[in-house]
Each structure stands twice: as C-alpha cells, then as structure tokens.
XYZ file of C-alpha atoms in Angstrom:
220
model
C -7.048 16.046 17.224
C -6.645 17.076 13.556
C -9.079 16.539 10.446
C -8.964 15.950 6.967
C -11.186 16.711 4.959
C -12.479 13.789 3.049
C -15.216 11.745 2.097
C -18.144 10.744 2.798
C -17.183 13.181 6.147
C -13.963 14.448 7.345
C -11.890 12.603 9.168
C -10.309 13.025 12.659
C -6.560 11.697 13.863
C -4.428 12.301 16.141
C -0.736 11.910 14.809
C 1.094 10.745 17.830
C -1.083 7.426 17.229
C -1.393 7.704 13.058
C 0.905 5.735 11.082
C 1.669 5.949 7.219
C 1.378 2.749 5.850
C 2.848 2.802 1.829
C 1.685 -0.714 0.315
C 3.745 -2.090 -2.073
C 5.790 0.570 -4.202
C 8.145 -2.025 -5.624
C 10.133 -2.430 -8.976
C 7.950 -5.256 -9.907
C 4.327 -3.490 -9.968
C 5.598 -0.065 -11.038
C 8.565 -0.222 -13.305
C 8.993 -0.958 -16.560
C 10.162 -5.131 -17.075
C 8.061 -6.191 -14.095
C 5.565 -8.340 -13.092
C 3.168 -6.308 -13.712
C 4.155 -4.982 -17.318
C 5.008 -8.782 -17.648
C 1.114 -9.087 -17.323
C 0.414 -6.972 -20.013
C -0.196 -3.520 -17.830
C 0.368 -0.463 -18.837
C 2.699 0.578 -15.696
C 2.290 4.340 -16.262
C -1.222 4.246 -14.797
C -0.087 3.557 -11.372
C 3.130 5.380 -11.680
C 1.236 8.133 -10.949
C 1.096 7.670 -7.678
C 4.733 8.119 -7.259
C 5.183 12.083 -6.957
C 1.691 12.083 -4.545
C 3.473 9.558 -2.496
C 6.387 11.204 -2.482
C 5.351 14.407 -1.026
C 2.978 12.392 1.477
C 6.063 10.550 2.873
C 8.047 13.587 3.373
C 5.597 15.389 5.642
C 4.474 12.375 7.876
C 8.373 12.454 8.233
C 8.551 15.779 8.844
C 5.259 15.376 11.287
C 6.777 12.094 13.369
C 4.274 9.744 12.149
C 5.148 6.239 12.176
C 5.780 5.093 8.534
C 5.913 1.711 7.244
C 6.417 0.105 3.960
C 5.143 -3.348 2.942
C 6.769 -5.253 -0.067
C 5.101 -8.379 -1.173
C 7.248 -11.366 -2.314
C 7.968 -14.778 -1.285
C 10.838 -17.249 -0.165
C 13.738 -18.412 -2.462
C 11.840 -21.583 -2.403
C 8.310 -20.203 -3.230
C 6.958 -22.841 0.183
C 4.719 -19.546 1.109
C 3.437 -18.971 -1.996
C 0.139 -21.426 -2.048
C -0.416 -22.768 -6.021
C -4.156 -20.864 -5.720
C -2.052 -17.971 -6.486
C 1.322 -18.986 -8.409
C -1.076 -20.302 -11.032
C -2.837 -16.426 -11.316
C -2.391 -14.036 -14.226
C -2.187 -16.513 -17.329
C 1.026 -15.522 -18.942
C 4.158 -14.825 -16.488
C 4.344 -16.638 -13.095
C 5.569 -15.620 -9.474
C 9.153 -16.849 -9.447
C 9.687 -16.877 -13.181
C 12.844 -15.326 -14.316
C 12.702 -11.764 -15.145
C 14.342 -8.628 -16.805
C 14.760 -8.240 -12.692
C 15.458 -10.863 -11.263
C 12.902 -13.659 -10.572
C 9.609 -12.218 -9.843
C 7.894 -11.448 -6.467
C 10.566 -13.318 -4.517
C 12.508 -11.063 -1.887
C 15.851 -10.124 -2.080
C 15.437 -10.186 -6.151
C 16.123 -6.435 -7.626
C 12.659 -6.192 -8.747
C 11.343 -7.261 -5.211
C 12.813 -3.862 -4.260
C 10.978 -0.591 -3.303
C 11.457 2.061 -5.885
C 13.843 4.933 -4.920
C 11.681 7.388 -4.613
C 10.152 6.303 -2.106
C 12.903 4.229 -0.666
C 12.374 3.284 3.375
C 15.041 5.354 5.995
C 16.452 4.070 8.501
C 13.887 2.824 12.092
C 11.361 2.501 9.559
C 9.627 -1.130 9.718
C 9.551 -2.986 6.468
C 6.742 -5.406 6.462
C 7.090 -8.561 3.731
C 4.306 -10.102 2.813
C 3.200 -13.334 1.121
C -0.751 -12.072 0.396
C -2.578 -9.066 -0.670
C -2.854 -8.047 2.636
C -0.420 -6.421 4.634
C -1.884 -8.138 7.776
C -2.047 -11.771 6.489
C 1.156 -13.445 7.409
C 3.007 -10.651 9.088
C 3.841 -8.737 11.947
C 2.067 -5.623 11.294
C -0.883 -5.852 13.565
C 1.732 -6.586 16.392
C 4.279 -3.476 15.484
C 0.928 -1.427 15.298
C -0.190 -2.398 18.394
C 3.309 -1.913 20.348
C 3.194 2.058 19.083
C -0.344 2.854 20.060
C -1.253 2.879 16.540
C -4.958 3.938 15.865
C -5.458 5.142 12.509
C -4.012 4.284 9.382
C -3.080 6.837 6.160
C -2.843 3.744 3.195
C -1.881 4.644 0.332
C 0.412 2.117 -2.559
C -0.748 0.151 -5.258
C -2.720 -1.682 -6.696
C -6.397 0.525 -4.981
C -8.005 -2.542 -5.608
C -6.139 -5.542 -4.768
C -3.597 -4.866 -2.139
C -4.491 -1.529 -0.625
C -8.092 -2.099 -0.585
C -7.090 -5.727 0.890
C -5.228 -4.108 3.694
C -7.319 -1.395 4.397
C -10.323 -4.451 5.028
C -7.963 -5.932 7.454
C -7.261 -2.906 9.272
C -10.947 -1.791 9.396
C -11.929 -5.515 10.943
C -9.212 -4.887 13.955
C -10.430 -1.673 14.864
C -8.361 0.784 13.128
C -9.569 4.222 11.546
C -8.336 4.649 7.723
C -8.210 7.119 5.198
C -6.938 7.000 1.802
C -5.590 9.662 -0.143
C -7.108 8.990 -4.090
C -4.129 9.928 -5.824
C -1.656 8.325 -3.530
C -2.926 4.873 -4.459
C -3.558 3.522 -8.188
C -4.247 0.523 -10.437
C -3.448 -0.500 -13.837
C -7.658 -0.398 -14.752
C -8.665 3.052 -13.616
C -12.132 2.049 -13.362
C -10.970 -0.378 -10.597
C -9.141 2.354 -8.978
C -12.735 4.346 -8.677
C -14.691 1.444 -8.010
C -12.694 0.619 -4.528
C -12.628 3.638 -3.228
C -16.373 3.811 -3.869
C -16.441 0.705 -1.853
C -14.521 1.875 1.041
C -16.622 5.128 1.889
C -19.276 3.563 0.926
C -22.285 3.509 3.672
C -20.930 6.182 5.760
C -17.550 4.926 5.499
C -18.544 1.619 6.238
C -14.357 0.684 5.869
C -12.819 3.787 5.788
C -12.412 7.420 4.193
C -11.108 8.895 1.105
C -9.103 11.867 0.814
C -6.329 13.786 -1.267
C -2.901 13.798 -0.535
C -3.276 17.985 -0.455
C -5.717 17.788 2.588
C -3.924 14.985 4.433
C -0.756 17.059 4.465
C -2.534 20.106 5.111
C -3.655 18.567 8.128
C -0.250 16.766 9.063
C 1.278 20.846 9.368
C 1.775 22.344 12.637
C-alpha cells in the first residue's frame, strides 16, 4: 500500500487497483470561444488546472495506473440531452452554434479534449450526457472489469462535474482523493466550498490532496 498525504487524514492506495480519472478537460469548458466563456466565465480560472494535470497524468503513466478521460457532450440530435438542462445557463444553449463547432455535442472541435492532456492510445474515453461520469455510461462497468478500487479525480468544474462524479463513486464503494489544484471552477469560492464538502466529516465522500503528494506517492 502507498499513502498520500491529504486531508482530513492521509490516504492509502494501492496502484495496481487505482485509476486516474481526468473529468472533462475539453475545448468547450477551458478554452477561449467555448461554452463556458460563452457563459460569461472567465476561462483562465480553471485553466489552471492544466499544467497540475499535466504532470499528474504523466506519472500515473509512468506508474501503470489505469487512466481515463470523460468528455461530456451529447448526440447530433441532442435526444440525450433532457430540456431540464438544454434550457440551463440563460444566454448560450447546448447545441447552439459556436466559434467551435456546435456546443457540447461530440465529435464537434470544441467537444474535444485539450492537447495537453490529450488521451493515448488503450486509454478508455468515457462520454457522458450528465455531470456525472457514472450517469449514463460505462464507467462503473470498465472499473469493475480492472479491479478498480480507488479513484484519483481530478478535471473541471470542482463543483459541478468532479464533485458530481466523485458522489457517484463514493455511493458504489470506491475510495477517492482529489488533488486541489488538479481540479478548478470558474467561481473560486465554489472550488473551496466542494472540496470542503467532500472531506468533510472525516471524509464523509472522499479526500483532498495536492498533485505534489499524490505523485510523490505514485514514485517507486
């Protein structure tokens, strides 16, 4: 077993059954002429999560963890993407036309992942209609098939999507940790508030960390 040190205690794993889960680093939420600048966001507050991520990705490669990336988006046709949410946000709508392509619907440019963090080849790319990465998908079942135990999260938005995924994960039984600066929202407040949420109660859904410790830990 390893540990990271984190909070509100450190946290144990054992990487042959720890996967890297990297929610939602697409052209649309962290690029300029997205959906989410389209929103009125200010898209350098969560692009700093980029060069954290970055360097997290390359040592869970480097360590054999199981990474996967989740985009979310919807069909050409927009039949899995319920009007409860088209109808959200107030001034640009999912499958609008956009300086990318039309927005949140897969196979558009800005439905892409960024570059930098771009997924190799074996690695499982999970798309999703919801905030969470379990709703809808696959993931629970490509988890299961590898042993999977614990979960490093870490993507954008910390308060919508990751801290949507990591609620999911925590109600099937899986151990989580998030590294702070590997996740981030366009309302930094947010951003503090849900990880206060998650370690809250003696990590009542899951830890919080920093990218340093987590690939501290992930070294042989």
């Amino acid at each position: 077993m390893r540990t990271i040190k984190a909070q509100p205690f450190d946290f144990q794993f054992d990487p042959a059954t720890t996967a890297l889960v990297v929610i939602d680093m697409q052209r649309d939420f962290v690029e300029r002429g997205g959906f989410g600048e389209a929103l009125g966001n200010d898209v350098s507050l969560v692009r700093r999560a980029i060069e954290p991520c970055t360097a997290l990705l390359k040592s869970a490669r480097e360590a054999g963890l199981l990474v996967i990336h989740t985009r979310e988006g919807h069909r050409d046709d927009l039949s899995d993407c319920l009007p409860a949410k088209r109808t959200r946000g107030g001034k640009t709508f999912i499958g609008e036309p956009g300086p990318m392509g039309r927005i949140l619907v897969r196979g558009q440019p800005g439905h892409d992942i960024i570059p930098e963090l771009a997924p190799q080849p074996g690695e499982p790319v999970i798309d999703k209609p919801g905030k969470g990465a379990f709703y809808a998908t696959d993931l629970h079942l490509i988890l299961q098939s590898h042993r999977i135990a614990s979960l490093i999260i870490c993507g954008v938005t910390t308060e919508v999507c990751v801290q949507s995924t990591a609620r999911e994960a925590n109600d099937r039984g899986y151990e989580l940790v998030i590294p702070e600066d590997c996740c981030a929202s366009y309302f930094p407040e947010f951003h503090q508030a849900a990880l206060a949420m998650i370690k809250a109660q003696g990590a009542i859904v899951g830890w919080v960390s920093h990218s340093a410790e987590v690939i501290a830990a992930l070294r042989p």
